[in-house]
Coordinates of C-alpha atoms in Angstrom, one line a residue:
Chain A
M160 CA -22.9 10.8 9.5
E161 CA -21.1 13.2 11.9
I162 CA -17.8 11.7 10.8
F163 CA -18.8 12.2 7.2
L164 CA -19.6 15.8 7.7
D165 CA -16.4 16.3 9.7
S166 CA -14.3 14.8 6.9
I167 CA -16.0 17.1 4.4
K168 CA -15.3 20.1 6.6
N169 CA -11.7 18.9 6.9
S170 CA -11.4 18.5 3.1
I171 CA -12.8 22.0 2.5
Y172 CA -10.4 23.4 5.1
K173 CA -7.4 21.7 3.5
F174 CA -8.5 22.9 0.1
S175 CA -9.0 26.5 1.2
R176 CA -5.6 26.7 3.0
N177 CA -4.2 27.3 -0.4
K178 CA -5.7 30.7 -1.2
V179 CA -4.8 30.5 -4.9
S180 CA -6.8 27.3 -5.3
I181 CA -9.9 29.2 -4.2
I182 CA -9.3 31.6 -7.1
G183 CA -9.0 28.5 -9.3
F184 CA -12.2 27.1 -8.0
F185 CA -14.1 30.3 -8.8
M186 CA -12.5 30.6 -12.2
V187 CA -13.6 27.0 -13.0
A188 CA -17.1 27.7 -11.7
M189 CA -17.3 30.8 -13.8
V190 CA -16.3 28.9 -17.0
I191 CA -18.8 26.2 -16.3
I192 CA -21.6 28.7 -15.6
V193 CA -20.8 30.7 -18.7
A194 CA -20.7 27.6 -20.8
I195 CA -24.1 26.3 -19.5
F196 CA -25.9 29.6 -19.7
A197 CA -24.2 30.9 -22.8
P198 CA -27.4 31.5 -24.7
L199 CA -28.7 33.7 -21.9
L200 CA -25.4 35.4 -21.0
A201 CA -23.9 36.1 -24.4
P202 CA -24.7 39.6 -25.7
Y203 CA -25.2 38.3 -29.3
P204 CA -26.3 34.7 -29.1
K205 CA -26.7 34.5 -32.9
A206 CA -23.0 35.1 -33.3
A207 CA -22.4 31.5 -32.2
G208 CA -23.6 30.0 -35.5
A209 CA -23.6 30.8 -39.1
F210 CA -24.3 34.5 -38.9
I211 CA -23.0 37.2 -41.1
D212 CA -23.1 41.0 -40.6
F213 CA -20.6 42.6 -42.9
S214 CA -21.5 46.0 -41.7
N215 CA -19.9 45.2 -38.3
A216 CA -17.0 43.1 -39.7
S217 CA -13.5 43.3 -38.0
K218 CA -14.5 46.0 -35.5
P219 CA -11.9 46.5 -32.7
P220 CA -13.0 46.1 -29.1
S221 CA -15.6 48.7 -28.2
R222 CA -18.5 49.2 -25.7
A223 CA -20.8 47.3 -28.0
H224 CA -18.4 44.4 -28.7
F225 CA -16.0 44.0 -25.7
F226 CA -13.8 41.6 -27.6
G227 CA -14.4 43.1 -31.0
T228 CA -15.9 41.3 -34.0
D229 CA -14.4 38.8 -36.5
V230 CA -14.2 39.2 -40.3
V231 CA -17.8 38.3 -40.9
G232 CA -19.0 40.6 -38.1
R233 CA -19.7 38.1 -35.3
D234 CA -19.2 39.2 -31.7
I235 CA -16.1 37.5 -30.4
L236 CA -17.1 37.6 -26.8
S237 CA -20.3 35.7 -27.6
R238 CA -18.4 33.2 -29.6
V239 CA -15.8 32.6 -26.8
M240 CA -18.6 32.0 -24.4
F241 CA -20.1 29.4 -26.6
A242 CA -16.7 27.9 -27.3
F243 CA -16.3 27.2 -23.6
R244 CA -18.9 24.5 -24.1
G245 CA -16.9 22.4 -26.6
A246 CA -13.7 23.0 -24.6
L247 CA -15.3 21.8 -21.4
I248 CA -16.8 18.7 -23.0
M249 CA -13.4 18.0 -24.4
G250 CA -11.6 18.4 -21.1
L251 CA -14.1 16.7 -18.8
G252 CA -15.2 14.1 -21.3
V253 CA -11.8 12.8 -22.2
I254 CA -10.7 12.7 -18.6
A255 CA -13.9 10.9 -17.6
A256 CA -13.3 8.3 -20.3
I257 CA -9.6 7.6 -19.9
V258 CA -9.2 7.7 -16.2
P259 CA -11.3 4.6 -15.4
F260 CA -9.7 2.7 -18.2
G261 CA -6.1 3.7 -17.5
V262 CA -6.6 3.1 -13.8
L263 CA -8.0 -0.4 -14.4
V264 CA -5.2 -1.3 -16.7
G265 CA -2.6 0.0 -14.2
L266 CA -4.2 -1.7 -11.2
F267 CA -4.4 -5.0 -12.9
A268 CA -0.8 -4.9 -14.1
G269 CA 0.4 -3.6 -10.8
Y270 CA -1.3 -6.4 -8.9
Y271 CA 0.4 -8.9 -11.1
Y272 CA 3.7 -7.2 -10.8
G273 CA 6.6 -9.3 -12.0
T274 CA 4.4 -11.8 -13.9
W275 CA 3.9 -12.2 -17.6
I276 CA 0.6 -10.3 -17.3
D277 CA 2.5 -7.3 -16.0
T278 CA 5.0 -7.5 -18.8
V279 CA 2.5 -7.9 -21.7
V280 CA 0.1 -5.2 -20.4
M281 CA 2.8 -2.6 -19.6
R282 CA 4.8 -3.1 -22.8
I283 CA 1.7 -2.4 -24.8
T284 CA 1.2 0.7 -22.7
D285 CA 4.8 1.7 -23.3
I286 CA 4.2 1.6 -27.0
F287 CA 1.6 4.3 -26.6
V288 CA 3.7 6.3 -24.3
T289 CA 6.7 6.4 -26.8
L290 CA 4.5 8.0 -29.4
P291 CA 4.1 11.8 -28.8
A292 CA 0.6 12.3 -27.6
L293 CA -0.2 15.2 -30.0
L294 CA 1.2 13.4 -33.0
L295 CA -0.8 10.3 -32.1
A296 CA -3.9 12.4 -31.6
L297 CA -3.3 14.1 -35.0
A298 CA -2.9 10.8 -36.7
V299 CA -6.1 9.3 -35.2
A300 CA -8.1 12.5 -35.7
S301 CA -7.2 12.7 -39.4
F302 CA -8.6 9.1 -39.9
G303 CA -12.2 10.0 -39.4
R304 CA -14.3 13.0 -40.3
P305 CA -13.3 15.9 -38.2
S306 CA -15.7 16.5 -35.3
L307 CA -15.6 17.2 -31.6
F308 CA -16.3 13.6 -30.8
N309 CA -13.6 12.3 -33.1
S310 CA -11.0 14.7 -31.7
M311 CA -12.0 13.6 -28.2
M312 CA -11.5 10.0 -29.2
A313 CA -8.1 10.9 -30.6
V314 CA -6.9 12.7 -27.4
A315 CA -8.3 9.8 -25.2
F316 CA -6.4 7.3 -27.4
A317 CA -3.1 9.2 -26.8
W318 CA -3.6 10.0 -23.2
W319 CA -4.8 6.9 -21.3
P320 CA -1.3 5.3 -20.9
F321 CA -0.2 8.0 -18.6
Y322 CA -2.9 7.1 -16.1
A323 CA -2.1 3.4 -16.6
R324 CA 1.6 4.1 -15.8
L325 CA 0.8 6.2 -12.8
T326 CA -1.6 3.7 -11.3
Y327 CA 0.8 0.9 -12.1
S328 CA 3.7 2.5 -10.2
M329 CA 1.4 3.2 -7.2
A330 CA -0.2 -0.2 -7.2
S331 CA 3.0 -2.2 -7.6
S332 CA 4.4 -0.6 -4.5
V333 CA 1.2 -0.6 -2.5
R334 CA 0.8 -4.3 -3.1
N335 CA 3.9 -5.0 -0.9
E336 CA 2.4 -3.1 2.0
T337 CA 1.8 -5.2 5.2
F338 CA -2.0 -4.4 5.1
V339 CA -2.2 -6.2 1.7
K340 CA -0.4 -9.2 3.2
A341 CA -2.7 -9.0 6.2
A342 CA -5.8 -9.1 3.9
Q343 CA -4.2 -12.1 2.1
T344 CA -3.6 -14.0 5.3
I345 CA -7.2 -13.3 6.4
G346 CA -8.4 -14.8 3.2
A347 CA -9.8 -11.8 1.3
H348 CA -10.2 -12.5 -2.4
K349 CA -8.4 -10.8 -5.2
A350 CA -11.2 -8.4 -6.1
H351 CA -11.3 -7.1 -2.5
I352 CA -7.6 -6.7 -2.4
I353 CA -7.3 -4.9 -5.7
F354 CA -10.3 -2.6 -5.4
K355 CA -10.7 -2.1 -1.6
E356 CA -7.1 -2.3 -0.3
I357 CA -4.9 -1.2 -3.2
L358 CA -7.0 1.2 -5.2
P359 CA -7.9 3.6 -2.3
N360 CA -4.2 4.1 -1.7
C361 CA -3.6 5.0 -5.3
L362 CA -6.4 7.6 -5.7
A363 CA -4.8 10.7 -4.3
P364 CA -2.2 11.2 -7.1
I365 CA -4.7 10.1 -9.7
F366 CA -7.3 12.7 -8.7
T367 CA -4.6 15.4 -8.5
K368 CA -3.3 14.5 -12.0
M369 CA -6.9 14.5 -13.3
A370 CA -7.6 18.0 -11.9
L371 CA -4.3 19.3 -13.2
E372 CA -4.6 17.8 -16.6
I373 CA -8.1 18.9 -17.6
G374 CA -6.5 22.1 -18.7
W375 CA -3.9 20.3 -20.8
V376 CA -6.5 18.2 -22.5
I377 CA -8.3 21.4 -23.4
L378 CA -5.1 22.8 -24.8
V379 CA -4.6 19.7 -27.0
G380 CA -8.2 19.8 -28.0
A381 CA -7.7 23.5 -29.0
T382 CA -4.6 22.5 -30.9
L383 CA -6.5 19.9 -32.9
S384 CA -9.2 22.4 -33.7
F385 CA -6.5 25.0 -34.6
V386 CA -5.3 22.6 -37.3
G387 CA -8.9 22.0 -38.4
L388 CA -9.4 18.6 -36.8
G389 CA -11.8 19.6 -34.1
E390 CA -15.2 21.0 -34.1
Q391 CA -16.2 22.2 -37.5
P392 CA -17.4 25.8 -38.5
P393 CA -19.7 27.5 -38.0
T394 CA -19.7 26.1 -34.4
A395 CA -17.4 28.2 -32.2
A396 CA -14.2 26.5 -31.1
L397 CA -11.4 28.3 -29.5
G398 CA -8.6 26.7 -31.5
T399 CA -10.4 27.4 -34.8
M400 CA -11.0 31.0 -33.8
V401 CA -7.3 31.5 -33.0
S402 CA -6.3 30.0 -36.3
D403 CA -8.9 32.0 -38.3
G404 CA -7.7 35.2 -36.8
A405 CA -4.0 34.4 -37.2
Q406 CA -4.1 35.5 -40.9
Y407 CA -5.2 39.0 -39.9
L408 CA -2.4 39.5 -37.4
P409 CA -1.1 41.9 -36.3
A410 CA -3.6 44.5 -37.6
Q411 CA -6.8 42.9 -36.3
W412 CA -5.1 41.4 -33.2
W413 CA -8.3 41.0 -31.2
I414 CA -9.7 38.2 -33.4
S415 CA -7.0 35.8 -32.3
L416 CA -5.9 37.3 -29.0
F417 CA -9.2 36.9 -27.0
P418 CA -9.8 33.3 -27.9
A419 CA -6.2 32.6 -27.0
L420 CA -6.5 34.3 -23.7
A421 CA -9.7 32.3 -23.1
I422 CA -7.6 29.1 -23.6
C423 CA -5.0 30.4 -21.1
F424 CA -7.8 31.3 -18.6
M425 CA -9.2 27.8 -18.7
I426 CA -5.9 26.0 -18.3
L427 CA -4.9 28.3 -15.5
A428 CA -8.3 27.8 -13.8
F429 CA -7.9 24.0 -13.9
N430 CA -4.3 24.1 -12.8
L431 CA -5.1 26.2 -9.7
L432 CA -8.0 24.0 -8.9
G433 CA -5.7 21.0 -9.2
D434 CA -3.3 22.4 -6.7
G435 CA -6.2 22.7 -4.2
V436 CA -7.3 19.1 -4.9
K437 CA -3.7 18.0 -4.3
S438 CA -3.6 19.6 -0.8
M439 CA -7.1 18.4 -0.1
L440 CA -6.2 14.7 -0.7
S441 CA -3.0 14.7 1.3
T442 CA -3.2 12.3 4.3
E443 CA -1.6 14.6 6.8
V444 CA -3.6 15.1 9.9
L445 CA -4.4 18.7 10.9
Chain B
M100 CA -2.1 -31.6 25.5
E101 CA -2.9 -31.7 21.8
E102 CA -0.3 -30.8 19.3
L103 CA -1.5 -27.9 17.1
L104 CA 1.5 -27.0 15.0
K105 CA 4.5 -29.0 14.1
V106 CA 7.4 -27.8 12.1
D107 CA 9.9 -30.5 10.9
N108 CA 13.3 -29.7 9.4
L109 CA 11.8 -26.5 7.7
K110 CA 14.0 -24.9 5.1
K111 CA 13.6 -21.7 3.3
Y112 CA 16.3 -20.5 0.9
F113 CA 16.1 -17.3 -1.1
P114 CA 18.1 -17.1 -4.3
V115 CA 20.4 -14.0 -4.3
N116 CA 22.4 -12.7 -7.2
M117 CA 25.9 -12.2 -5.8
G118 CA 27.4 -11.3 -9.2
S119 CA 28.6 -7.8 -9.9
I120 CA 27.9 -5.8 -13.0
S121 CA 31.2 -6.8 -14.5
H122 CA 30.8 -10.5 -13.7
R123 CA 28.3 -13.0 -14.7
R124 CA 25.2 -13.8 -12.7
K125 CA 26.1 -15.8 -9.6
I126 CA 23.0 -17.1 -7.9
V127 CA 23.7 -18.0 -4.3
D128 CA 21.1 -19.4 -1.8
L129 CA 20.5 -17.2 1.2
K130 CA 19.6 -19.8 3.8
A131 CA 17.2 -17.8 5.9
V132 CA 15.8 -20.9 7.6
D133 CA 17.9 -24.0 7.5
G134 CA 16.4 -27.0 9.2
V135 CA 14.1 -25.7 11.9
S136 CA 12.0 -28.1 14.0
F137 CA 9.6 -27.3 16.8
Y138 CA 6.1 -28.0 17.9
L139 CA 3.3 -25.9 19.5
N140 CA 0.7 -27.4 21.7
Q141 CA -2.9 -26.1 22.1
Q142 CA -3.1 -23.0 24.3
E143 CA 0.6 -22.8 24.6
T144 CA 2.8 -19.8 23.8
L145 CA 5.9 -20.7 22.0
A146 CA 8.5 -17.9 21.8
L147 CA 10.8 -17.9 18.8
V148 CA 13.6 -15.6 19.8
G149 CA 16.5 -14.3 17.7
E150 CA 18.4 -11.3 16.5
S151 CA 17.5 -9.5 13.4
G152 CA 18.5 -11.7 10.5
S153 CA 18.2 -14.9 12.4
G154 CA 15.3 -16.0 10.2
K155 CA 12.5 -15.9 12.8
S156 CA 10.2 -13.8 10.6
T157 CA 10.8 -16.1 7.7
V158 CA 9.6 -19.0 9.7
A159 CA 6.5 -17.0 10.5
G160 CA 6.0 -16.1 6.9
T161 CA 6.3 -19.7 5.8
I162 CA 3.7 -20.8 8.4
M163 CA 1.4 -17.9 7.3
G164 CA 1.8 -19.1 3.7
L165 CA 3.4 -15.9 2.4
Y166 CA 6.4 -18.0 1.3
R167 CA 6.6 -21.5 0.0
A168 CA 9.0 -23.7 2.0
T169 CA 12.1 -24.9 0.2
G170 CA 12.2 -28.1 2.2
G171 CA 10.8 -29.7 5.3
K172 CA 7.2 -30.0 6.5
I173 CA 4.7 -28.0 8.5
W174 CA 1.7 -29.7 10.0
F175 CA -1.3 -27.9 11.3
R176 CA -3.6 -30.3 13.1
N177 CA -2.2 -33.2 11.2
M178 CA -2.7 -31.4 7.9
E179 CA 0.4 -30.8 5.8
I180 CA 0.5 -27.2 4.8
S181 CA 4.2 -26.5 3.9
M182 CA 3.8 -26.6 0.2
T183 CA 0.7 -24.5 -0.1
D184 CA 1.2 -20.8 -0.5
I185 CA -1.5 -18.3 0.6
T186 CA -3.4 -18.3 -2.7
K187 CA -3.9 -22.1 -2.7
R188 CA -4.8 -22.6 1.0
P189 CA -8.4 -23.5 1.7
L190 CA -10.4 -20.7 3.3
S191 CA -11.0 -22.9 6.4
L192 CA -7.2 -23.1 7.0
K193 CA -6.8 -19.3 6.6
K194 CA -9.5 -18.9 9.3
E195 CA -7.5 -21.0 11.7
I196 CA -4.2 -19.2 11.4
Q197 CA -4.2 -15.4 12.0
T198 CA -1.4 -13.0 12.3
V199 CA -0.7 -9.8 14.2
F200 CA 2.1 -7.9 12.4
Q201 CA 4.8 -5.8 13.9
D202 CA 3.8 -2.3 12.9
P203 CA 0.0 -1.6 13.2
G204 CA 0.7 1.6 11.2
T205 CA 1.3 -0.5 8.1
S206 CA -0.8 -3.6 8.8
L207 CA -4.0 -1.5 8.8
N208 CA -5.0 0.2 5.6
P209 CA -4.7 3.9 6.1
R210 CA -7.5 4.7 3.7
R211 CA -10.1 2.4 5.4
T212 CA -11.8 3.1 8.7
I213 CA -11.2 0.7 11.6
G214 CA -14.7 -0.6 11.2
Q215 CA -14.1 -1.3 7.5
S216 CA -10.9 -3.2 8.4
L217 CA -12.6 -5.3 11.0
E218 CA -15.4 -6.0 8.6
V219 CA -13.2 -7.9 6.1
P220 CA -12.5 -11.1 8.2
L221 CA -16.2 -11.2 9.2
R222 CA -17.4 -11.0 5.7
V223 CA -14.8 -13.3 4.2
H224 CA -15.5 -16.1 6.6
N225 CA -19.2 -15.4 7.0
M226 CA -18.9 -15.1 10.8
V227 CA -22.2 -13.3 11.3
G228 CA -25.3 -12.6 9.3
K229 CA -25.5 -9.6 7.1
G230 CA -27.4 -7.4 9.5
K231 CA -25.3 -8.2 12.4
V232 CA -21.9 -7.1 11.2
K233 CA -22.0 -3.7 12.9
E234 CA -23.0 -5.3 16.2
K235 CA -20.1 -7.8 15.9
I236 CA -17.6 -5.1 15.2
E237 CA -18.8 -3.2 18.3
E238 CA -18.4 -6.5 20.2
L239 CA -14.9 -7.0 18.9
L240 CA -13.8 -3.4 19.8
A241 CA -15.3 -4.1 23.3
T242 CA -13.2 -7.3 23.5
V243 CA -10.0 -5.3 23.2
E244 CA -11.4 -2.5 25.4
L245 CA -11.8 0.1 22.8
P246 CA -14.9 2.3 22.5
A247 CA -17.5 1.6 19.8
N248 CA -17.1 4.9 18.1
Y249 CA -13.6 3.9 17.0
M250 CA -15.2 2.0 14.2
S251 CA -15.6 5.2 12.1
K252 CA -12.1 6.5 12.8
Y253 CA -9.1 6.1 10.6
P254 CA -6.1 4.3 11.9
R255 CA -3.8 7.3 11.8
T256 CA -6.1 9.3 14.1
V257 CA -5.6 6.8 17.0
G258 CA -2.5 5.9 19.0
G259 CA -0.1 3.2 18.1
G260 CA -1.1 1.0 21.0
E261 CA -4.8 1.3 20.1
R262 CA -4.0 0.5 16.5
Q263 CA -2.3 -2.7 17.6
L264 CA -5.4 -3.5 19.7
V265 CA -7.5 -3.1 16.5
A266 CA -5.1 -5.5 14.7
I267 CA -5.5 -8.0 17.5
A268 CA -9.3 -7.6 17.3
R269 CA -9.1 -8.3 13.6
A270 CA -7.0 -11.4 14.3
V271 CA -9.5 -12.8 16.9
A272 CA -12.5 -11.8 14.8
V273 CA -12.7 -15.2 13.0
S274 CA -12.0 -17.3 16.2
P275 CA -8.7 -18.8 15.1
S276 CA -6.9 -21.4 17.0
L277 CA -3.3 -20.1 16.2
I278 CA -2.2 -16.5 16.2
I279 CA 1.3 -15.7 14.9
L280 CA 2.5 -12.7 16.8
D281 CA 5.3 -11.2 14.6
E282 CA 7.1 -8.9 17.1
P283 CA 3.7 -7.3 18.1
T284 CA 5.2 -4.8 20.4
S285 CA 8.5 -3.8 18.9
A286 CA 7.1 -0.9 17.0
L287 CA 5.4 0.5 20.1
D288 CA 6.3 2.7 23.1
E289 CA 7.4 0.9 26.2
S290 CA 4.4 2.3 28.0
V291 CA 1.8 0.6 25.8
Q292 CA 3.7 -2.7 25.4
A293 CA 2.5 -3.8 28.8
K294 CA -1.1 -3.2 27.8
I295 CA -0.8 -5.1 24.6
I296 CA 0.9 -8.0 26.4
S297 CA -1.7 -8.2 29.1
M298 CA -4.5 -8.0 26.5
L299 CA -2.9 -10.9 24.6
V300 CA -2.6 -13.0 27.8
K301 CA -6.2 -12.3 28.7
L302 CA -7.5 -13.2 25.2
Q303 CA -5.4 -16.4 25.2
A304 CA -7.3 -17.6 28.3
D305 CA -10.7 -16.4 27.2
L306 CA -10.6 -17.7 23.6
N307 CA -8.3 -20.8 24.0
L308 CA -5.7 -19.3 21.7
S309 CA -2.2 -20.7 20.9
Y310 CA 0.5 -18.2 20.2
L311 CA 3.6 -18.4 18.1
F312 CA 5.4 -15.4 19.6
I313 CA 8.2 -14.0 17.6
T314 CA 10.4 -11.5 19.4
H315 CA 13.8 -10.3 20.4
N316 CA 12.6 -9.0 23.7
L317 CA 13.5 -11.5 26.4
G318 CA 11.6 -9.6 29.1
L319 CA 8.3 -10.3 27.2
V320 CA 9.3 -13.9 26.7
R321 CA 9.5 -14.3 30.5
N322 CA 6.0 -12.9 30.9
M323 CA 4.3 -14.7 28.1
A324 CA 5.9 -17.9 26.9
T325 CA 5.5 -21.5 27.9
R326 CA 8.5 -22.6 25.9
V327 CA 11.3 -20.8 24.2
E328 CA 13.2 -21.6 21.0
I329 CA 16.4 -19.7 20.3
M330 CA 17.1 -19.1 16.7
Y331 CA 20.5 -18.1 15.2
L332 CA 21.4 -18.1 11.5
G333 CA 18.4 -20.0 10.5
K334 CA 18.8 -22.8 13.0
I335 CA 17.5 -23.5 16.5
Y336 CA 20.3 -23.5 19.0
E337 CA 18.4 -24.0 22.2
S338 CA 15.0 -25.2 23.1
A339 CA 13.6 -25.2 26.6
S340 CA 10.7 -24.4 28.9
T341 CA 10.7 -20.8 29.9
M342 CA 11.6 -21.7 33.5
D343 CA 14.7 -23.7 32.4
F344 CA 15.6 -21.1 29.8
F345 CA 16.0 -18.3 32.3
T346 CA 17.4 -20.3 35.2
K347 CA 19.6 -22.8 33.5
P348 CA 20.6 -21.4 30.1
L349 CA 23.0 -23.9 28.4
H350 CA 24.2 -22.5 25.1
P351 CA 26.8 -19.8 25.2
Y352 CA 24.7 -17.7 22.8
T353 CA 21.7 -18.0 25.2
Q354 CA 23.9 -17.0 28.1
M355 CA 25.2 -14.0 26.1
L356 CA 21.6 -13.0 25.3
L357 CA 20.5 -13.2 28.9
S358 CA 23.5 -11.3 30.2
S359 CA 22.7 -8.5 27.7
I360 CA 19.3 -7.8 29.3
P361 CA 19.7 -4.4 30.9
V362 CA 19.3 -4.4 34.7
I363 CA 18.9 -1.5 37.0
S364 CA 19.6 -2.9 40.5
D365 CA 22.2 -5.1 42.1
E366 CA 19.6 -7.7 43.1
E367 CA 18.6 -8.1 39.5
R368 CA 22.2 -8.5 38.5
K369 CA 22.7 -11.3 41.0
L370 CA 19.7 -13.2 39.4
K371 CA 21.4 -13.1 36.1
P372 CA 23.5 -16.1 34.9
K373 CA 27.2 -15.8 34.4
Q374 CA 28.3 -12.7 32.5
I375 CA 29.2 -13.1 28.9
T376 CA 30.0 -9.9 27.1
S377 CA 28.5 -10.0 23.7
T378 CA 30.9 -9.6 20.8
G379 CA 30.5 -9.3 17.1
E380 CA 27.3 -9.5 15.1
I381 CA 25.3 -12.1 13.4
P382 CA 27.1 -13.2 10.2
N383 CA 25.7 -12.7 6.7
P384 CA 23.4 -15.7 6.1
V385 CA 24.7 -15.9 2.5
D386 CA 28.2 -16.6 3.9
V387 CA 27.7 -18.9 6.8
P388 CA 30.9 -19.8 8.8
P389 CA 31.9 -23.5 8.6
G390 CA 31.0 -25.7 11.6
C391 CA 28.8 -24.2 14.2
G392 CA 27.3 -20.9 13.1
F393 CA 28.0 -19.2 16.4
N394 CA 31.7 -20.2 16.6
P395 CA 33.2 -16.8 15.5
R396 CA 31.5 -15.1 18.5
C397 CA 31.7 -17.9 21.0
P398 CA 33.9 -17.4 24.1
F399 CA 34.1 -21.2 24.8
K400 CA 35.0 -22.2 21.3
L401 CA 36.5 -25.6 20.9
E402 CA 38.8 -26.7 18.1
R403 CA 36.1 -28.8 16.4
C404 CA 33.6 -26.0 16.5
S405 CA 34.9 -24.4 13.3
R406 CA 35.0 -27.8 11.6
D407 CA 31.8 -29.6 12.4
D408 CA 28.2 -28.5 13.0
P409 CA 27.2 -29.7 16.4
P410 CA 24.1 -32.0 16.7
S411 CA 21.1 -31.1 18.9
V412 CA 21.2 -33.1 22.1
E413 CA 18.6 -33.3 24.8
V414 CA 20.4 -32.5 28.1
T415 CA 17.5 -32.8 30.4
S416 CA 13.9 -33.6 29.6
G417 CA 12.6 -31.1 27.1
H418 CA 15.8 -29.0 27.1
V419 CA 17.6 -29.4 23.8
V420 CA 20.8 -27.6 23.0
K421 CA 22.9 -27.6 19.8
C422 CA 26.5 -27.3 21.2
F423 CA 29.6 -29.5 21.5
L424 CA 30.0 -28.4 25.2
Y425 CA 27.1 -30.7 26.1
N426 CA 28.0 -33.5 23.7
E427 CA 30.4 -35.4 25.8
S428 CA 28.3 -35.9 28.9

């Protein structure tokens, strides 16, 4: 127990050595809190849905509406706050779904490095890698009815091979380490060697990649909703908001700009957090 | 004494592609081990000595089952094991043969605590009941004179010597009868080597262990081994009891090795056999010289040495040498 607490303290210390990652941590925490408590925190919660107030349409940022209002008079700040929800579900949900799958595929192929299993599994993975992720996601998303769930499926479909490849490259080198040979000569079975000996030595780059990529998944999700393949109106989605406002540029700049900045904010937040995770998981002794 | 391990004419070739990009593939056999025979009795320590590239670790790997032998036979307690690789060996056999690897920094998983590493052999071979694993790990750590709180430490937080002690504890955890020591001290500081060696000697007596001790350190051989096998280019060149080996070395290569042990006093120098300056390096095992493998470096080279490979002859009881110099008598 003591050791456990020590290692947590140690991890926190390693994480906090990188001051910027603390900023990232608070940015992410803020996004999550805002998303969860959006109905309480948003100044105009009604603006999140199908709400029309033409008397307030296209108002520039003011004290009443910090981010201004859109063409039907909805408060943009409130809509951005609600849109964080979809973006977070997108980012976290996709990563949570593809990482276990990609890692399993990569581990399996890496353990059987050099055999036909490796060849078959990794060539299939390569086919997915060669197709540009966004294009593949667009193709998949346009098959079904556009919705948040379908766009998540699309991104997951395009994104898992990168985790498979990362894990594969790690696993295929870790399997040659002496401790794997030691476990084999002791008589440990395959499942033990794959999950207890090889996997723990592959996790650091996987977690780092995860933390860094949540932001990128959010961006791809926003891109899909920008082209109308994500969450459908009237639900607030950052990409949709940017594209809706684009036709009123440059005169009513605030309609597009603030949702776009919100996207940047989220990506930046997760990237900074990811850097902290990276230094936290390094094996160096302090 | 009962014979525990017997290796008969063991061969292990690795295919190597010697072709260049512009030429076609040219597969050549790298003869890492080329006809090695020896035996190991119960509770003995057999030292397998050789330079880097002599094939001694390949012999160990074949006995461990990491490689499949190309030819020849290995018997473990009258059971033939040469053609089984590690995935096909019965669990009961894996329990009997354990290994201590060269570098404890790589033979222990850096992401698992020492306790977790020691738990593996206990669980795999059902050495103790479920509730008693922790107790047994403490006992194992005590056997190698490490404190019980080491169980929750990670290998990188303890010293190299202590790490090797953990690896030794892991090897003895399943009460094996044979432990292959694959250069167990060469990755460690001189200062901790002595501790490891005395621990190994102590455990051998306490637990009735037999050691196959692979090394290039002749000083350790003198302290530990019952018998010595000198390996060069995949073959055994001299085989003798430790006593005979150090007092009456026969093969020019052995004499060269012994005269290359550094000494610090004149008394020590007088104890050494005749001086032979070592020249050259071990040839590439892909391109073995014709005749005796040692002939390009041998100061007593005869005309036939570069033509024929000398047979092994028993000069005195138990002292076998592979050299033409001892063939006539």
